[in-house]
PDB file of C-alpha atoms in Angstrom:
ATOM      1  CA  UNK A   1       0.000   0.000   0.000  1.00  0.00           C
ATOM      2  CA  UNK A   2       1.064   3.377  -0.455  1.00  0.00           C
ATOM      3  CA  UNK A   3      -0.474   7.211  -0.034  1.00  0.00           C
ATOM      4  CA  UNK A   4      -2.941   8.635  -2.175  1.00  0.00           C
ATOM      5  CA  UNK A   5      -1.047  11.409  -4.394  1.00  0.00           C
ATOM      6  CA  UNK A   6      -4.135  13.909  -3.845  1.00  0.00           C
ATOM      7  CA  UNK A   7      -4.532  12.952  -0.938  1.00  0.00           C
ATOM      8  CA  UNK A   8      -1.393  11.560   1.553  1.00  0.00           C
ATOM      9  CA  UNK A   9      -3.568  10.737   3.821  1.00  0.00           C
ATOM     10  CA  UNK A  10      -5.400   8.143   2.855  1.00  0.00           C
ATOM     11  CA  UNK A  11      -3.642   5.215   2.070  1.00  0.00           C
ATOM     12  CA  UNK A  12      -4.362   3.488  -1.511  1.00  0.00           C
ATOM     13  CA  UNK A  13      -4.288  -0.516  -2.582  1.00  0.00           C
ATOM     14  CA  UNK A  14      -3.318  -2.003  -6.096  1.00  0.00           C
ATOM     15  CA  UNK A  15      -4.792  -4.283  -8.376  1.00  0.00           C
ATOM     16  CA  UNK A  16      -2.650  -7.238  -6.677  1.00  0.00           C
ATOM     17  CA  UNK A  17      -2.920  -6.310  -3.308  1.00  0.00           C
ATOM     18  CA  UNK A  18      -6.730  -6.640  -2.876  1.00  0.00           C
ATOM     19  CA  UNK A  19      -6.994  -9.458  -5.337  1.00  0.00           C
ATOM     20  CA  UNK A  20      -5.068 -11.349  -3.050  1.00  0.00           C
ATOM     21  CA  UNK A  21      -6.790 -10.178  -0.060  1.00  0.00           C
ATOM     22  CA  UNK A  22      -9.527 -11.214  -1.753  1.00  0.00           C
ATOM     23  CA  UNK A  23      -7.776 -14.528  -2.810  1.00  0.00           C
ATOM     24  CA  UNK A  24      -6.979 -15.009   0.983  1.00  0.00           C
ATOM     25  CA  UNK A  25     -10.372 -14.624   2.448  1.00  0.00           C
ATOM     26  CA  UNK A  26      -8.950 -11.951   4.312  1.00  0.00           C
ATOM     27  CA  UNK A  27     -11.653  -9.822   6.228  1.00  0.00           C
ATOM     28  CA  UNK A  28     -12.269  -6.846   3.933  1.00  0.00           C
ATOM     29  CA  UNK A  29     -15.578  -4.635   2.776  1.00  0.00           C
ATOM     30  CA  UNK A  30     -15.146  -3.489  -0.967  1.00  0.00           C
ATOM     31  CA  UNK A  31     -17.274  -1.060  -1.295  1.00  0.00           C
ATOM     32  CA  UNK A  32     -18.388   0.515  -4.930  1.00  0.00           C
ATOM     33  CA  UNK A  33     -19.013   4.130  -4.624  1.00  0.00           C
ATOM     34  CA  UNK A  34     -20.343   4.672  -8.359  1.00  0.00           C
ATOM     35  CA  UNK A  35     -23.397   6.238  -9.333  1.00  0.00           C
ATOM     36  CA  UNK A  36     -26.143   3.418 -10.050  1.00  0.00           C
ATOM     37  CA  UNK A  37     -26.115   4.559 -13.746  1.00  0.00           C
ATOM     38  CA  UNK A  38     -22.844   2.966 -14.032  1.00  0.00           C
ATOM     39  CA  UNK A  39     -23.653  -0.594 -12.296  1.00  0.00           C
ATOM     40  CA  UNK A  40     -23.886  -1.549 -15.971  1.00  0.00           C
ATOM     41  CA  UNK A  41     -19.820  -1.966 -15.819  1.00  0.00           C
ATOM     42  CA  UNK A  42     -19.803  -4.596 -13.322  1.00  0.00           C
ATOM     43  CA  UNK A  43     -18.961  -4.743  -9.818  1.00  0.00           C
ATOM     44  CA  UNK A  44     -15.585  -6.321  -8.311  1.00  0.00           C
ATOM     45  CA  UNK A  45     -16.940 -10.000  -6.684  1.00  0.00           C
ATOM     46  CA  UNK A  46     -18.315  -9.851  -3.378  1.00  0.00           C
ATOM     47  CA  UNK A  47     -18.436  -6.064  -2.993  1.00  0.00           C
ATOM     48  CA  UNK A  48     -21.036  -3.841  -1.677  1.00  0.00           C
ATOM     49  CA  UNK A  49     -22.969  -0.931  -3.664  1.00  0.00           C
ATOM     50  CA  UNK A  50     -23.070   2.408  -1.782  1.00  0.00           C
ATOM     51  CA  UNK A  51     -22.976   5.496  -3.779  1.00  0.00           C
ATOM     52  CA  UNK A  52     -20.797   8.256  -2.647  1.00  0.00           C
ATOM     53  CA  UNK A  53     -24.071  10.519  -2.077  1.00  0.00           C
ATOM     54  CA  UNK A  54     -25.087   7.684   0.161  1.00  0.00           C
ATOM     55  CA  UNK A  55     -22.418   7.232   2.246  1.00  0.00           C
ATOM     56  CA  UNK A  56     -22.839   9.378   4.750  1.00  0.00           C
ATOM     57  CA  UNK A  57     -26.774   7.742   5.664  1.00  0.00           C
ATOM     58  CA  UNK A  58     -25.183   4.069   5.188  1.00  0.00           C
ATOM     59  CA  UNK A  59     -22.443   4.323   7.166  1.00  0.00           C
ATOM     60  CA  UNK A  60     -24.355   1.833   9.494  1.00  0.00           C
ATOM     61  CA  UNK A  61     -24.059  -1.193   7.632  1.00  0.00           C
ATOM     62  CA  UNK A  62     -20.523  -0.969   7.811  1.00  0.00           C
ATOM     63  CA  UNK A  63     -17.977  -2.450  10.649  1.00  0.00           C
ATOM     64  CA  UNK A  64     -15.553  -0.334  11.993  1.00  0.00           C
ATOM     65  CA  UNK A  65     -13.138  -3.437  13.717  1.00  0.00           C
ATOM     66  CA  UNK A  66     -13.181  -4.832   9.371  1.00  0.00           C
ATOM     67  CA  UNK A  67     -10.947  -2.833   6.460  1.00  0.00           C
ATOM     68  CA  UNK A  68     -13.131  -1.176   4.038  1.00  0.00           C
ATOM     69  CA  UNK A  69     -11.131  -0.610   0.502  1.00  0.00           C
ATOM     70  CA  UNK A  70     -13.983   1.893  -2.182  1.00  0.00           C
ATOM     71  CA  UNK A  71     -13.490   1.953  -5.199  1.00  0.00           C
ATOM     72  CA  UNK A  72     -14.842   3.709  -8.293  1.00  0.00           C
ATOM     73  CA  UNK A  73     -14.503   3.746 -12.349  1.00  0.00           C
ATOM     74  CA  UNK A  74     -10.800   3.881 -12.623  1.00  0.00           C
ATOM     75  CA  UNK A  75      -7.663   6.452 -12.048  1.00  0.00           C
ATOM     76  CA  UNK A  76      -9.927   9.546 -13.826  1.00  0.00           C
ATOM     77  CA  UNK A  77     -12.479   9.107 -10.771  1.00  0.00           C
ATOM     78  CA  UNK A  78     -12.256  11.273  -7.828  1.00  0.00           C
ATOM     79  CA  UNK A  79     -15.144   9.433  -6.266  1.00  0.00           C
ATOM     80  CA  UNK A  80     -12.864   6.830  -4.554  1.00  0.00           C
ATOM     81  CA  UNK A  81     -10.753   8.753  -2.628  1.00  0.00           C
ATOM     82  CA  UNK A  82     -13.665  11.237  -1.420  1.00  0.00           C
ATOM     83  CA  UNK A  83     -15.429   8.129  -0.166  1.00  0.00           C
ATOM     84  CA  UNK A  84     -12.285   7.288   1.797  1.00  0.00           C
ATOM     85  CA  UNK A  85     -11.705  10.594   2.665  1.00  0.00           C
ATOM     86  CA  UNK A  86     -15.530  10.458   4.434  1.00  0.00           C
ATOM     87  CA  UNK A  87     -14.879   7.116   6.205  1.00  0.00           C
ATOM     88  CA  UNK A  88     -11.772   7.938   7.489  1.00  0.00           C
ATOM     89  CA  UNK A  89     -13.244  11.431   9.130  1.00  0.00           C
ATOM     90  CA  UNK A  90     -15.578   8.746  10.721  1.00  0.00           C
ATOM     91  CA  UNK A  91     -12.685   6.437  12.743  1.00  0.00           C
ATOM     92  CA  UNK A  92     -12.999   3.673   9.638  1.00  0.00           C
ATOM     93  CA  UNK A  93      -9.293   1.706   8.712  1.00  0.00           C
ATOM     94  CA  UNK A  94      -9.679   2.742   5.178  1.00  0.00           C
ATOM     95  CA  UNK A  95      -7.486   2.777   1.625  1.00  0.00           C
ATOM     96  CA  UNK A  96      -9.007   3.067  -1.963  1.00  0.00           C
ATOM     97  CA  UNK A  97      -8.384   1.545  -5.070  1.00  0.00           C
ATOM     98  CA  UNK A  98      -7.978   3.576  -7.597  1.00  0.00           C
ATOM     99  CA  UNK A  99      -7.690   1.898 -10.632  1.00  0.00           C
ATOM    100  CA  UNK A 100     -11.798   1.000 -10.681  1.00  0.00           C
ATOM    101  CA  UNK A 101     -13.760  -1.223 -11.982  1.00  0.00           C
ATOM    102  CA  UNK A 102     -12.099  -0.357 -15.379  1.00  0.00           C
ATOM    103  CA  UNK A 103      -8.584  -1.816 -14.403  1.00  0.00           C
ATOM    104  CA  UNK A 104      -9.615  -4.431 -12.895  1.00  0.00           C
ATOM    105  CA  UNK A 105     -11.782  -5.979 -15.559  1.00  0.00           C
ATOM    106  CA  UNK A 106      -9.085  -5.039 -17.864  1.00  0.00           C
ATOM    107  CA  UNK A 107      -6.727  -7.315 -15.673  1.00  0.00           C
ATOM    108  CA  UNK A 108      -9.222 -10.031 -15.914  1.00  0.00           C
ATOM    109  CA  UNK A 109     -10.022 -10.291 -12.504  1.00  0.00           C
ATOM    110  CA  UNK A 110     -13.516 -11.672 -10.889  1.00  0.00           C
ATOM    111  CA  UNK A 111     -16.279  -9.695 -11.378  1.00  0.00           C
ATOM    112  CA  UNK A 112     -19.664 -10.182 -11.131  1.00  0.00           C
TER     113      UNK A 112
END
């Protein structure tokens, strides 16, 4: 992992790294911040849809003791890093991953 460049703060994840979190079974809540217009793109396996706009009123079904890694449409989305940017202002252990839904299709990783 390594800091957000607009943002050193919050910490960001690669491609690799949460595949093989994922790979692991390692406790983690992927979260897809996208708009619903854009569910049409696919969704990273096993991850949960909560719009950035939503956030802030769904924060509940969240668990502060588990990582939560958001993620968005790819390294042109802001909408990542604002999501972490929230959950981190809230006490969650947070990173994004930036490269979306878009680089990880691209590397032919599970999606569903």
């Amino acid at each position: 992992m390594t800091t957000s460049m607009t943002n050193p703060k919050i910490m960001t994840i690669t491609k690799e790294e949460l595949a093989q979190k994922i790979q692991n079974a390692q406790p983690v809540q992927i979260i897809n911040v996208l708009d619903p217009k854009f569910y049409n793109w696919g969704f990273i396996k096993g991850s949960i849809k909560i719009p950035l706009d939503q956030l802030d009123r769904r924060l509940g079904v969240l668990d502060k003791n588990i990582e939560v890694v958001t993620y968005c449409a790819s390294y042109d989305c802001p909408a990542s890093i604002k999501a972490a940017e929230k959950l981190l202002s809230k006490g969650f252990k947070v990173c994004a991953y930036e490269g979306g839904i878009k680089e990880w299709k691209e590397a032919g990783l599970p999606t569903e």
